Short mmCIF file of C-alpha atoms in Angstrom, two decimals:
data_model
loop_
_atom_site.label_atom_id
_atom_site.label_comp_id
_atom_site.label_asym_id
_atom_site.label_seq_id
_atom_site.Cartn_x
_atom_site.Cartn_y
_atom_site.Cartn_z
CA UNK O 139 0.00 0.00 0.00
CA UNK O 140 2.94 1.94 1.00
CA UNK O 141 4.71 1.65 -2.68
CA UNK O 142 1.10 2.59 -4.46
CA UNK O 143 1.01 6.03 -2.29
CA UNK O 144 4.79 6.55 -3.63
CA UNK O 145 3.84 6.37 -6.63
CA UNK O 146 0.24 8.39 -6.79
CA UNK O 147 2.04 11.05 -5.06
CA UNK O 148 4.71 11.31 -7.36
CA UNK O 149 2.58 10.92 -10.29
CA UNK O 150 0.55 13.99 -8.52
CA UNK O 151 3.92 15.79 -8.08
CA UNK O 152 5.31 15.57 -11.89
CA UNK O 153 1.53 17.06 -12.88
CA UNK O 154 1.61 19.99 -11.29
CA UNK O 155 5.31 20.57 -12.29
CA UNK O 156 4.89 20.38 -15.65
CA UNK O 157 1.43 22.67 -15.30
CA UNK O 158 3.76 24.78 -13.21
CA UNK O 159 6.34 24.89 -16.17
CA UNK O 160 3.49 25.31 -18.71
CA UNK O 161 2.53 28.64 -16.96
CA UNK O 162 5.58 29.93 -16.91
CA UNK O 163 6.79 29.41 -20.32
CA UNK O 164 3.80 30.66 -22.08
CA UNK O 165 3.29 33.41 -19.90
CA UNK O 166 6.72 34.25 -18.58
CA UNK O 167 6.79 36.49 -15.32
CA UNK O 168 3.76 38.71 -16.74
CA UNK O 169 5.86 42.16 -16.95
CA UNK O 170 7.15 44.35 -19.68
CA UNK O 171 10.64 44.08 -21.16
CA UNK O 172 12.13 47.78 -20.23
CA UNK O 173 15.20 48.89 -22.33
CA UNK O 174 16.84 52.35 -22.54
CA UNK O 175 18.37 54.38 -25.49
CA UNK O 176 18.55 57.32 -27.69
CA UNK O 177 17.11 58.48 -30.52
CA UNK O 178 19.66 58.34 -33.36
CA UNK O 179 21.44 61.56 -34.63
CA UNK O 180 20.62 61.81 -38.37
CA UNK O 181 22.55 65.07 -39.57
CA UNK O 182 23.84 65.45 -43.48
CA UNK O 183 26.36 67.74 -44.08
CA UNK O 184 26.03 69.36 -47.20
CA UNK O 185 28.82 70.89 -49.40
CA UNK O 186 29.67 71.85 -52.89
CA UNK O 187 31.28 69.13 -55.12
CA UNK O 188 33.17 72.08 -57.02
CA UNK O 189 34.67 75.70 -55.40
CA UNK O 190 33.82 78.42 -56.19
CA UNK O 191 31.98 81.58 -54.81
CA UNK O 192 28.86 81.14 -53.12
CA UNK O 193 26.10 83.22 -54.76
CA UNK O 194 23.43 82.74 -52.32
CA UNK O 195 22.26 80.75 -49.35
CA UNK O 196 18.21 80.19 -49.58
CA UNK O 197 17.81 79.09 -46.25
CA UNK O 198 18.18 79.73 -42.70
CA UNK O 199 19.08 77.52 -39.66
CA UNK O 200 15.87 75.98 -38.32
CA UNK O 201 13.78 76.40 -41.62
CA UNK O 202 12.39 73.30 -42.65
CA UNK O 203 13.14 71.87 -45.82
CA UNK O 204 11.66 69.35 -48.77
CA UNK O 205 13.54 66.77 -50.53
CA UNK O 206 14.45 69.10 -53.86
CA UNK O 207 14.82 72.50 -52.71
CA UNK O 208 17.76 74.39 -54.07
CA UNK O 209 19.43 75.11 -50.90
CA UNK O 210 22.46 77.31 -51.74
CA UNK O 211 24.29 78.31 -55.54
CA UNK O 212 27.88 79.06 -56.19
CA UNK O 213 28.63 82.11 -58.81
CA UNK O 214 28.32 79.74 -61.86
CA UNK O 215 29.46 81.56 -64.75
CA UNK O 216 32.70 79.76 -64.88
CA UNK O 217 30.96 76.64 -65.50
CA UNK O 218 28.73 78.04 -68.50
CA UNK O 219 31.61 79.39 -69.79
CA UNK O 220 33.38 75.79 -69.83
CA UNK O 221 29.95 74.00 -70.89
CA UNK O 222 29.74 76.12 -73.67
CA UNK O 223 33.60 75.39 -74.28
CA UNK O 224 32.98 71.45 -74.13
CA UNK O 225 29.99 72.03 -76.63
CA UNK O 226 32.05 73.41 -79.24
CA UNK O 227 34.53 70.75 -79.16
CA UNK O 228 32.03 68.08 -79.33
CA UNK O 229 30.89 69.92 -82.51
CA UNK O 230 33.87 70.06 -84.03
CA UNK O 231 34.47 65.91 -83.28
CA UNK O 232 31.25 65.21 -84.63
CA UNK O 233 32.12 67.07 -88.38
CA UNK O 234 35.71 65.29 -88.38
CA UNK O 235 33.64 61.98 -87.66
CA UNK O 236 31.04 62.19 -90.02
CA UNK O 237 33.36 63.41 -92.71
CA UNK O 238 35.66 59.91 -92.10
CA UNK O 239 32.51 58.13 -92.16
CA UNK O 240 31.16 59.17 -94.94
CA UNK O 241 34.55 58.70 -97.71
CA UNK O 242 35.18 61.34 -100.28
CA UNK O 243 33.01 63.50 -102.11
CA UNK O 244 32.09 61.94 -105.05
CA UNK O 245 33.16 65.14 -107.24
CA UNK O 246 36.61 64.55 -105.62
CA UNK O 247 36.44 61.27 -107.06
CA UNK O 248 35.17 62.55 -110.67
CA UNK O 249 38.33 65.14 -110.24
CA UNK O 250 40.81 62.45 -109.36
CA UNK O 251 39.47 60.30 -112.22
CA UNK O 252 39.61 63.25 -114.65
CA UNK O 253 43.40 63.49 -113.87
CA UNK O 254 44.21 59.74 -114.28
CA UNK O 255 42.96 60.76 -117.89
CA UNK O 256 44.68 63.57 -118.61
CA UNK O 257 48.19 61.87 -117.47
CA UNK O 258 47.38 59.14 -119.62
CA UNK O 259 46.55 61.13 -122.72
CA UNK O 260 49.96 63.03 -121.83
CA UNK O 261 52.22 59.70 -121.53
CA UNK O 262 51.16 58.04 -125.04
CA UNK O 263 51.87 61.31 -126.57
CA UNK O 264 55.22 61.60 -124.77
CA UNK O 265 55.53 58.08 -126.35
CA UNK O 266 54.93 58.64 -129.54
CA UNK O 267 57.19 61.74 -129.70
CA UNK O 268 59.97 59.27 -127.97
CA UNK O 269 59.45 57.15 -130.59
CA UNK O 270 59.75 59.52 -133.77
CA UNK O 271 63.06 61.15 -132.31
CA UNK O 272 64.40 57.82 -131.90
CA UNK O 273 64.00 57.43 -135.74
CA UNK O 274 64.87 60.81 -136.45
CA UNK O 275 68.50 60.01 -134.15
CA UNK O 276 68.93 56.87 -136.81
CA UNK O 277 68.80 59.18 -139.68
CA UNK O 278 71.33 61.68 -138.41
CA UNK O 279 68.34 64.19 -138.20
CA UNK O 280 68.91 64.91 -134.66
CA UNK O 281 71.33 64.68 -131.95
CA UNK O 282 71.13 61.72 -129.23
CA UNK O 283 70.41 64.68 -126.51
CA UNK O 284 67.12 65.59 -128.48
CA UNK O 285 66.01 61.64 -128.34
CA UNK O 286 67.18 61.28 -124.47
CA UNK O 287 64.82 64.72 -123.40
CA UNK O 288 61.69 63.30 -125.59
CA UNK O 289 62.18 59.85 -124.02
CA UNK O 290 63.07 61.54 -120.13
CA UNK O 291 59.22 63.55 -120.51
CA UNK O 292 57.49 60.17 -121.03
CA UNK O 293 59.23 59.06 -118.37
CA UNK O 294 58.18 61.25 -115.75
CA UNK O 295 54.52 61.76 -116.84
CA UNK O 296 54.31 57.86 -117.07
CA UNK O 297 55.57 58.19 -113.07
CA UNK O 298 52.64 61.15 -112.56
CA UNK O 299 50.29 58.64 -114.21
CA UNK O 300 50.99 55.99 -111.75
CA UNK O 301 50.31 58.62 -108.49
CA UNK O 302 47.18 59.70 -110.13
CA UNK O 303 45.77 56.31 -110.32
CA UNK O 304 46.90 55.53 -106.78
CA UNK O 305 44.91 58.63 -105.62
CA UNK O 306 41.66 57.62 -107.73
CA UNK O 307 42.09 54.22 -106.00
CA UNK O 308 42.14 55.51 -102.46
CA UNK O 309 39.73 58.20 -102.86
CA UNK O 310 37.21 55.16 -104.05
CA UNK O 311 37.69 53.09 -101.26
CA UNK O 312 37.43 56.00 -98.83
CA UNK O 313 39.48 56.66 -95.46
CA UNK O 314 41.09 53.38 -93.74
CA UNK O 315 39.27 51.98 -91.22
CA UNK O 316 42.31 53.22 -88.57
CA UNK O 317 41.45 56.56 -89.23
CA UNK O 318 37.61 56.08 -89.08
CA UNK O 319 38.09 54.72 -85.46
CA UNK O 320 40.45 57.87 -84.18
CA UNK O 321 37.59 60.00 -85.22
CA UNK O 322 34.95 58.11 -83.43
CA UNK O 323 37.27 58.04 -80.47
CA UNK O 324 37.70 61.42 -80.68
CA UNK O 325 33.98 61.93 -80.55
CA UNK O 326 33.17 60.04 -77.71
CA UNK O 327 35.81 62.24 -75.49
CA UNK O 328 33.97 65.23 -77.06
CA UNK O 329 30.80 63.98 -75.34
CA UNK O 330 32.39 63.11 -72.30
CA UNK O 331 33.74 66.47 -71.78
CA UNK O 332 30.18 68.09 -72.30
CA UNK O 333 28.94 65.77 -69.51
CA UNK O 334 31.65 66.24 -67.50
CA UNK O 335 30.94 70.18 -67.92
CA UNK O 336 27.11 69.84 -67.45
CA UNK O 337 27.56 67.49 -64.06
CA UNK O 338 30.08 70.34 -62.54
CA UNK O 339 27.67 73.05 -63.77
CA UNK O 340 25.00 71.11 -61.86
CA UNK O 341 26.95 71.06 -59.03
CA UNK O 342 27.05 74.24 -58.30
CA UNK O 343 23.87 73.80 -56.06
CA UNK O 344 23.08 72.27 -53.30
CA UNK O 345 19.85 70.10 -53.04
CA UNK O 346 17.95 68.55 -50.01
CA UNK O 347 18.92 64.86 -50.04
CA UNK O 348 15.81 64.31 -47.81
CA UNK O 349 12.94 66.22 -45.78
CA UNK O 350 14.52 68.20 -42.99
CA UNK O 351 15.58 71.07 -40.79
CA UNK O 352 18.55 72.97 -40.98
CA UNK O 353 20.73 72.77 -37.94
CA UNK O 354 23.43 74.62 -39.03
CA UNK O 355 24.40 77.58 -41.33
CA UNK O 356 28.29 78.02 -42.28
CA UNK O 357 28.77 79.58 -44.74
CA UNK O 358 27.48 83.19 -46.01
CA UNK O 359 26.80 84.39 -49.45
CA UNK O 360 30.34 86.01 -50.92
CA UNK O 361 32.71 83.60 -49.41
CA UNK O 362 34.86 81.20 -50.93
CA UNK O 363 33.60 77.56 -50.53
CA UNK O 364 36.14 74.70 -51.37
CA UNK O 365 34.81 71.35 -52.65
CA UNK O 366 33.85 69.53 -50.04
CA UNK O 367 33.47 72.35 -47.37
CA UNK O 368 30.53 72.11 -45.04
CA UNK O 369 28.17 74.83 -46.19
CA UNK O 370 24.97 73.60 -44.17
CA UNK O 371 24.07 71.00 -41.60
CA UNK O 372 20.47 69.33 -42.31
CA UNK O 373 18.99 67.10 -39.67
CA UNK O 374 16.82 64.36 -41.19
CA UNK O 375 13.45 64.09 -40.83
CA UNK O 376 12.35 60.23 -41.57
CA UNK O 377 12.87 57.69 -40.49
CA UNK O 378 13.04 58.38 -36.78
CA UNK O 379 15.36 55.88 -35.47
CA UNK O 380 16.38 54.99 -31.37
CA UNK O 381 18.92 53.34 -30.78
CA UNK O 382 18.18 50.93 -27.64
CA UNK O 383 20.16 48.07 -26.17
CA UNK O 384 18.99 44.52 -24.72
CA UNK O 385 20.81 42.21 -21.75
CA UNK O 386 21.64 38.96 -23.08
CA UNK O 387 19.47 37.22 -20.64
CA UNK O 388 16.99 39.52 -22.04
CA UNK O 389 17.80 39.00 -26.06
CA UNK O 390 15.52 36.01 -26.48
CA UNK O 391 12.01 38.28 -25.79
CA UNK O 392 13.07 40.59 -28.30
CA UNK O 393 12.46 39.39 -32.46
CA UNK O 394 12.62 41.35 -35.81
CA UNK O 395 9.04 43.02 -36.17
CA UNK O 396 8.43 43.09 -32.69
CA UNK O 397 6.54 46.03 -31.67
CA UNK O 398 7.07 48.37 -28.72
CA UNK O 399 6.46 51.51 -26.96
CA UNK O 400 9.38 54.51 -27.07
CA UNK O 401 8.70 57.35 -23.93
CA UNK O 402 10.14 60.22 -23.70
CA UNK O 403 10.38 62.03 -20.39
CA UNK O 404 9.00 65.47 -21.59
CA UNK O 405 5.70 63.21 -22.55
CA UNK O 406 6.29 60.49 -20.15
CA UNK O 407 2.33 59.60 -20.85
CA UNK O 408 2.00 59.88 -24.57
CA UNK O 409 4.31 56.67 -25.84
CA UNK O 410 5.43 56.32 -29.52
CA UNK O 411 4.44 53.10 -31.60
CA UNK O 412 7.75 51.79 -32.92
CA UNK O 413 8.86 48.29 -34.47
CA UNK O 414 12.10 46.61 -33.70
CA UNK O 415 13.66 46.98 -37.23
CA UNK O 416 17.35 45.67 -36.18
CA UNK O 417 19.12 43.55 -33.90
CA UNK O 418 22.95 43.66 -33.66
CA UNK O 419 24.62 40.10 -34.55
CA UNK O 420 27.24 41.06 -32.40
CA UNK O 421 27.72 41.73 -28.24
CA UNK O 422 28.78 44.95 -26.83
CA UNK O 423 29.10 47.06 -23.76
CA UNK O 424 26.56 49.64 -22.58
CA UNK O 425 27.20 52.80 -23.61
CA UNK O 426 28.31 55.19 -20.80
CA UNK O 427 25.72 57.56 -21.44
CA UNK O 428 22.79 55.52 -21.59
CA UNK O 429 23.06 52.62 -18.00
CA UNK O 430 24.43 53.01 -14.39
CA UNK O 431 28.08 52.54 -13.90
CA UNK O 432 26.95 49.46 -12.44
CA UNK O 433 25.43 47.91 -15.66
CA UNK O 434 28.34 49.92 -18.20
CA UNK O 435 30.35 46.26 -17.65
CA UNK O 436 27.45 44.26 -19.51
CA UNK O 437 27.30 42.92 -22.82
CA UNK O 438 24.42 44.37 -24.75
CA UNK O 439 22.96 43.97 -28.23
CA UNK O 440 21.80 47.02 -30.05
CA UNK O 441 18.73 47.19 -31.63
CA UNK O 442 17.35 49.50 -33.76
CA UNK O 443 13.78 50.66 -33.64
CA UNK O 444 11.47 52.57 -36.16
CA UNK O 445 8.93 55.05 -34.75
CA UNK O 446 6.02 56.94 -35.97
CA UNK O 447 6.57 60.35 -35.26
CA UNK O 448 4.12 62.02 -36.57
CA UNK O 449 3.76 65.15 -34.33
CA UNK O 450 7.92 65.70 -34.52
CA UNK O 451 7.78 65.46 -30.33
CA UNK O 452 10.67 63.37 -30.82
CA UNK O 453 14.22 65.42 -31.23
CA UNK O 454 17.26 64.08 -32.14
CA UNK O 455 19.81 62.66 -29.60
CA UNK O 456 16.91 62.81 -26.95
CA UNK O 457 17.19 60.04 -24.31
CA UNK O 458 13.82 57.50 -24.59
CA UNK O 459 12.77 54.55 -22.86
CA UNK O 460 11.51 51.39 -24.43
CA UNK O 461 9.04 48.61 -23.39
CA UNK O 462 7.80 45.42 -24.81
CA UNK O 463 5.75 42.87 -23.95
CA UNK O 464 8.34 39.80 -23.55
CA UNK O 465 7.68 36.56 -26.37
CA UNK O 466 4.05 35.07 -25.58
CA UNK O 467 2.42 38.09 -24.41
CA UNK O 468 0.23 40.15 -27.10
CA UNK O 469 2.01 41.49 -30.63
CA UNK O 470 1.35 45.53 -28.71
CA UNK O 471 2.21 46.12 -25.38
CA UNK O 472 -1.27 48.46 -24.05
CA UNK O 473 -0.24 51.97 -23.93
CA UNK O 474 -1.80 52.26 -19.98
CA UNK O 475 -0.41 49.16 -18.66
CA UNK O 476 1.98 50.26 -15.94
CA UNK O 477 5.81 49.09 -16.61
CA UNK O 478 7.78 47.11 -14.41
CA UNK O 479 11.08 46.44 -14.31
CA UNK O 480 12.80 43.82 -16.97
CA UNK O 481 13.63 40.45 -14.97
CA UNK O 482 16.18 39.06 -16.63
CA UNK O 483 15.62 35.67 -18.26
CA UNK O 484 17.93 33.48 -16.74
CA UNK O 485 16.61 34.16 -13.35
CA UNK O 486 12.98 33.14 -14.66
CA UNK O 487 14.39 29.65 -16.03
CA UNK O 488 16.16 29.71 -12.77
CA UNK O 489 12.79 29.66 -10.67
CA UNK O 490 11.80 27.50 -12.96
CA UNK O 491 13.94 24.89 -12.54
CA UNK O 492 14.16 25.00 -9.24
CA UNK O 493 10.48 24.85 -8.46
CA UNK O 494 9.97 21.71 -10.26
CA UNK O 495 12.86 19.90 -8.52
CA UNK O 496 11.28 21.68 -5.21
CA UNK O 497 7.89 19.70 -6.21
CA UNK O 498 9.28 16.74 -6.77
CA UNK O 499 11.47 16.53 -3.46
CA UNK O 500 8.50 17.55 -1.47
CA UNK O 501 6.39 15.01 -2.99
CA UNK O 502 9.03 12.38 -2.17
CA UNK O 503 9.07 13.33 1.34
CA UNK O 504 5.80 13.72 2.24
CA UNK O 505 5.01 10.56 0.68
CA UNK O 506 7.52 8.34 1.98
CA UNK O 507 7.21 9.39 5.52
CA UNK O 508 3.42 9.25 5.30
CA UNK O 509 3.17 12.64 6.55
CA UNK O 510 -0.33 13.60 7.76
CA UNK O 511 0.01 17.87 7.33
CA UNK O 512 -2.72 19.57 6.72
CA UNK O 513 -2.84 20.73 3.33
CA UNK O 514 -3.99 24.27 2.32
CA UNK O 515 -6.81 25.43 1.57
CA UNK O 516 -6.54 25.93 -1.94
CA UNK O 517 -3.11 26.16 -3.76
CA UNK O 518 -4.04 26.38 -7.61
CA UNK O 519 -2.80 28.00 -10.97
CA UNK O 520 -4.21 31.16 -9.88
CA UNK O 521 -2.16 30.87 -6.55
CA UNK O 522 0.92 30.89 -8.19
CA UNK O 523 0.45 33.26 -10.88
CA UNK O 524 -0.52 36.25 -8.18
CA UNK O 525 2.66 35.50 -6.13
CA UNK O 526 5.73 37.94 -6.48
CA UNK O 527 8.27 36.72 -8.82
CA UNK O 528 10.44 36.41 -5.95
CA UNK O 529 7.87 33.84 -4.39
CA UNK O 530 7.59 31.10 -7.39
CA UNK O 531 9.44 28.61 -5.31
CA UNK O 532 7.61 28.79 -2.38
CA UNK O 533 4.57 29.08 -4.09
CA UNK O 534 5.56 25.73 -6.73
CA UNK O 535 6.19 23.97 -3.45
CA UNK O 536 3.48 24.75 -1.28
CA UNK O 537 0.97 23.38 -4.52
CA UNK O 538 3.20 20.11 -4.51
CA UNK O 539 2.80 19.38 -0.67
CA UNK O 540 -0.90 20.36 -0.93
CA UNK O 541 -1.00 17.38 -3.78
CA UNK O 542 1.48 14.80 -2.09
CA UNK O 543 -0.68 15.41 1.52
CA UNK O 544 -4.15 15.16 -0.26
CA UNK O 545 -2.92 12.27 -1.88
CA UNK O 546 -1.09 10.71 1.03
CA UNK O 547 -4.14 11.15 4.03
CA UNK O 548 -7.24 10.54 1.32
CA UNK O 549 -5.83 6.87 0.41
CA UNK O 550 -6.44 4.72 3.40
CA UNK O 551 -10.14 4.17 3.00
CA UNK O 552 -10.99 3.79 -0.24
CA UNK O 553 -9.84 4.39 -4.31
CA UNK O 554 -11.75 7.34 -5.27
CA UNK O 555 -9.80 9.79 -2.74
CA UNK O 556 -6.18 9.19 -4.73
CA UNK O 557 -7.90 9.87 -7.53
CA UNK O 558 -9.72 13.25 -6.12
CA UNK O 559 -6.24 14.19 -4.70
CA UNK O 560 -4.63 13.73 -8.45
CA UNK O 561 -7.48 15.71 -9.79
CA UNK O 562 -6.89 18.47 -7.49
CA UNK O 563 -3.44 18.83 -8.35
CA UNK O 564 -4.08 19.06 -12.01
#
């Protein structure tokens, strides 16, 4: 009888430790996840890619600005000057192209063509004279000088005959291909030069990247900017980014998408919806100007988290507080639930742990020595859930004995009280 109580009481004692563990994991210790940051610093500075002279300066700092607006101008009329430079020489490319491309005229052809014929006409008479003095130089009739000059002018028109036709030929077939691609070449840097010009012409403007507000205001109309120089200081206006920091104890309650409250402490009851947009793959310390000294040692992951902003109550580099349900509680934290303080999640697996073996030990006991204490009057789900997180072992254990001594002073007379006892622990 003994060994049956054993067991019914430890049966009774696993029950309510895994409904104990049940509780606990799906609704962890019922309190908000509280983490602390800033909201992120989102300033452009804004400069001219080219020097020059600024011109004018269109805004003023704290004027708000749209992505677009023309912000400041340099004295530009350098750059027109060296557009209109880059246009003429891309003019002057294009002619030499087109005129490679397209061969010779065709009258310079006709004119080449005409020549060929001329020298030839000139050569066979140049011949034929050769010929007649080389008769003439048989008969006596003339001297061997007379002969060698008639025979010395066929000659060299025969040699312009032979240039003439080399010219007709190359005219025909136009310009060599070598020459075609220099001019084409030469072209294309033509072009390049007039975008070149245009983008440095452009440049001489600045433009809002992005809605914002301008911080800061450098430089003044008259002075001489260099490229690169800061010439105004725009604080961005979306997205509003903090930048908050989780325990590792505390990482696992926090997921991509997750969404959460951001306070402020000039509107410490009007909360910001925000969505945790980042989590850092790597570990950290706390930043000095955001923990204790006491918590600057721990390792941290940073997370970054969008919020709606839409009346602008939250300024750049301001110092916010962030809560979250942790993982099993609903997608939105309410907005009037009052925040506790983040328990970290090791200690809650601690309790955990430790009030099952508690259960189970108890049980043991109470059934092996056939202890006959009173159990309480009611130690339920409820029970335990009310308790102080600093209370769930006491509370795990006092539910365990209640089972074990239900179980334990029920059995003697008949079946049905073990199983009443095992129903009341469940």
């Amino acid at each position: 009888m003994n060994r049956k109580k054993i067991v019914i009481a430890l049966a009774a004692a696993a029950v309510a430790g895994l409904a104990l563990f049940a509780l606990l994991r799906g609704r962890g210790d019922g309190k908000e996840l509280k983490l602390y940051g800033n909201v992120d610093i989102r300033e452009v500075e804004l400069s001219f890619r080219v020097p020059g002279r600024v011109a004018k300066v269109n805004v003023d700092e704290g004027d708000t600005v749209k992505a677009g607006d023309v912000l400041a101008t340099l004295d530009a009329q350098r750059y027109r000057d060296a557009l209109a430079k880059a246009v003429g020489d891309r003019d002057v490319a294009a002619a030499n192209m087109a005129k490679f491309q397209a061969g010779y005229r065709s009258e310079e052809v006709a004119q080449a063509r005409a020549q060929v014929e001329q020298f030839a006409a000139q050569v066979e008479n140049a011949a034929r004279i050769a010929r007649r003095r080389e008769e003439l130089l048989k008969s006596g009739a003339i001297s061997a000088q007379e002969r060698d000059d008639a025979v010395a002018q066929r000659d060299s028109l025969l040699a312009q005959l032979q240039s003439a036709r080399k010219g007709l030929q190359l005219q025909a077939s136009g310009f060599r291909a070598e020459d075609v691609r220099g001019a084409e070449a030469s072209m294309r840097a033509a072009e390049a030069g007039v975008a070149a010009a245009m983008t440095d012409l452009a440049d001489t403007e600045i433009i809002a990247p992005s809605d914002g507000r301008v911080l800061s205001r450098v430089r003044e109309p008259g002075s001489m900017a260099s490229a690169g120089a800061t010439v105004l200081v725009l604080s961005l206006h979306r997205p509003v980014w903090v930048r908050a920091y989780v325990s590792e104890p505390s990482l696992g309650k926090v997921h991509l998408g997750m969404p959460v409250l951001v306070y402020t402490d000039s509107r410490p009851n009007k909360p910001y919806a925000g969505t945790v947009g980042f989590i850092s793959p790597v570990a950290e310390f706390t930043p000095k100007n955001v923990e204790t000294e006491a918590l600057r040692t721990d390792l941290v992951y940073r997370l970054r988290i969008v919020v709606e902003d839409p009346d602008e109550g939250i300024r750049q580099g301001m110092p916010v507080t962030v809560k979250a349900a942790p993982a099993g509680t609903p997608d939105r934290p309410v907005p009037s639930q009052e925040p506790a303080a983040a328990p970290a999640a090791n200690a809650t697996a601690g309790a955990t742990a430790g009030a099952t073996a508690n259960v189970a030990a108890s049980a043991a006991a109470s059934a092996a020595g056939n202890s006959t204490v009173p159990a309480p009057a009611k130690a339920t789900s409820r029970t335990v859930s009310k308790a102080a997180p600093s209370a769930t072992t006491s509370a795990a254990t006092g539910a365990a004995t209640s089972a074990a001594t239900n179980a334990t002073t029920s059995a003697p007379a008949s079946a049905p009280a073990p199983a009443a006892g095992a129903k009341e622990a469940r």
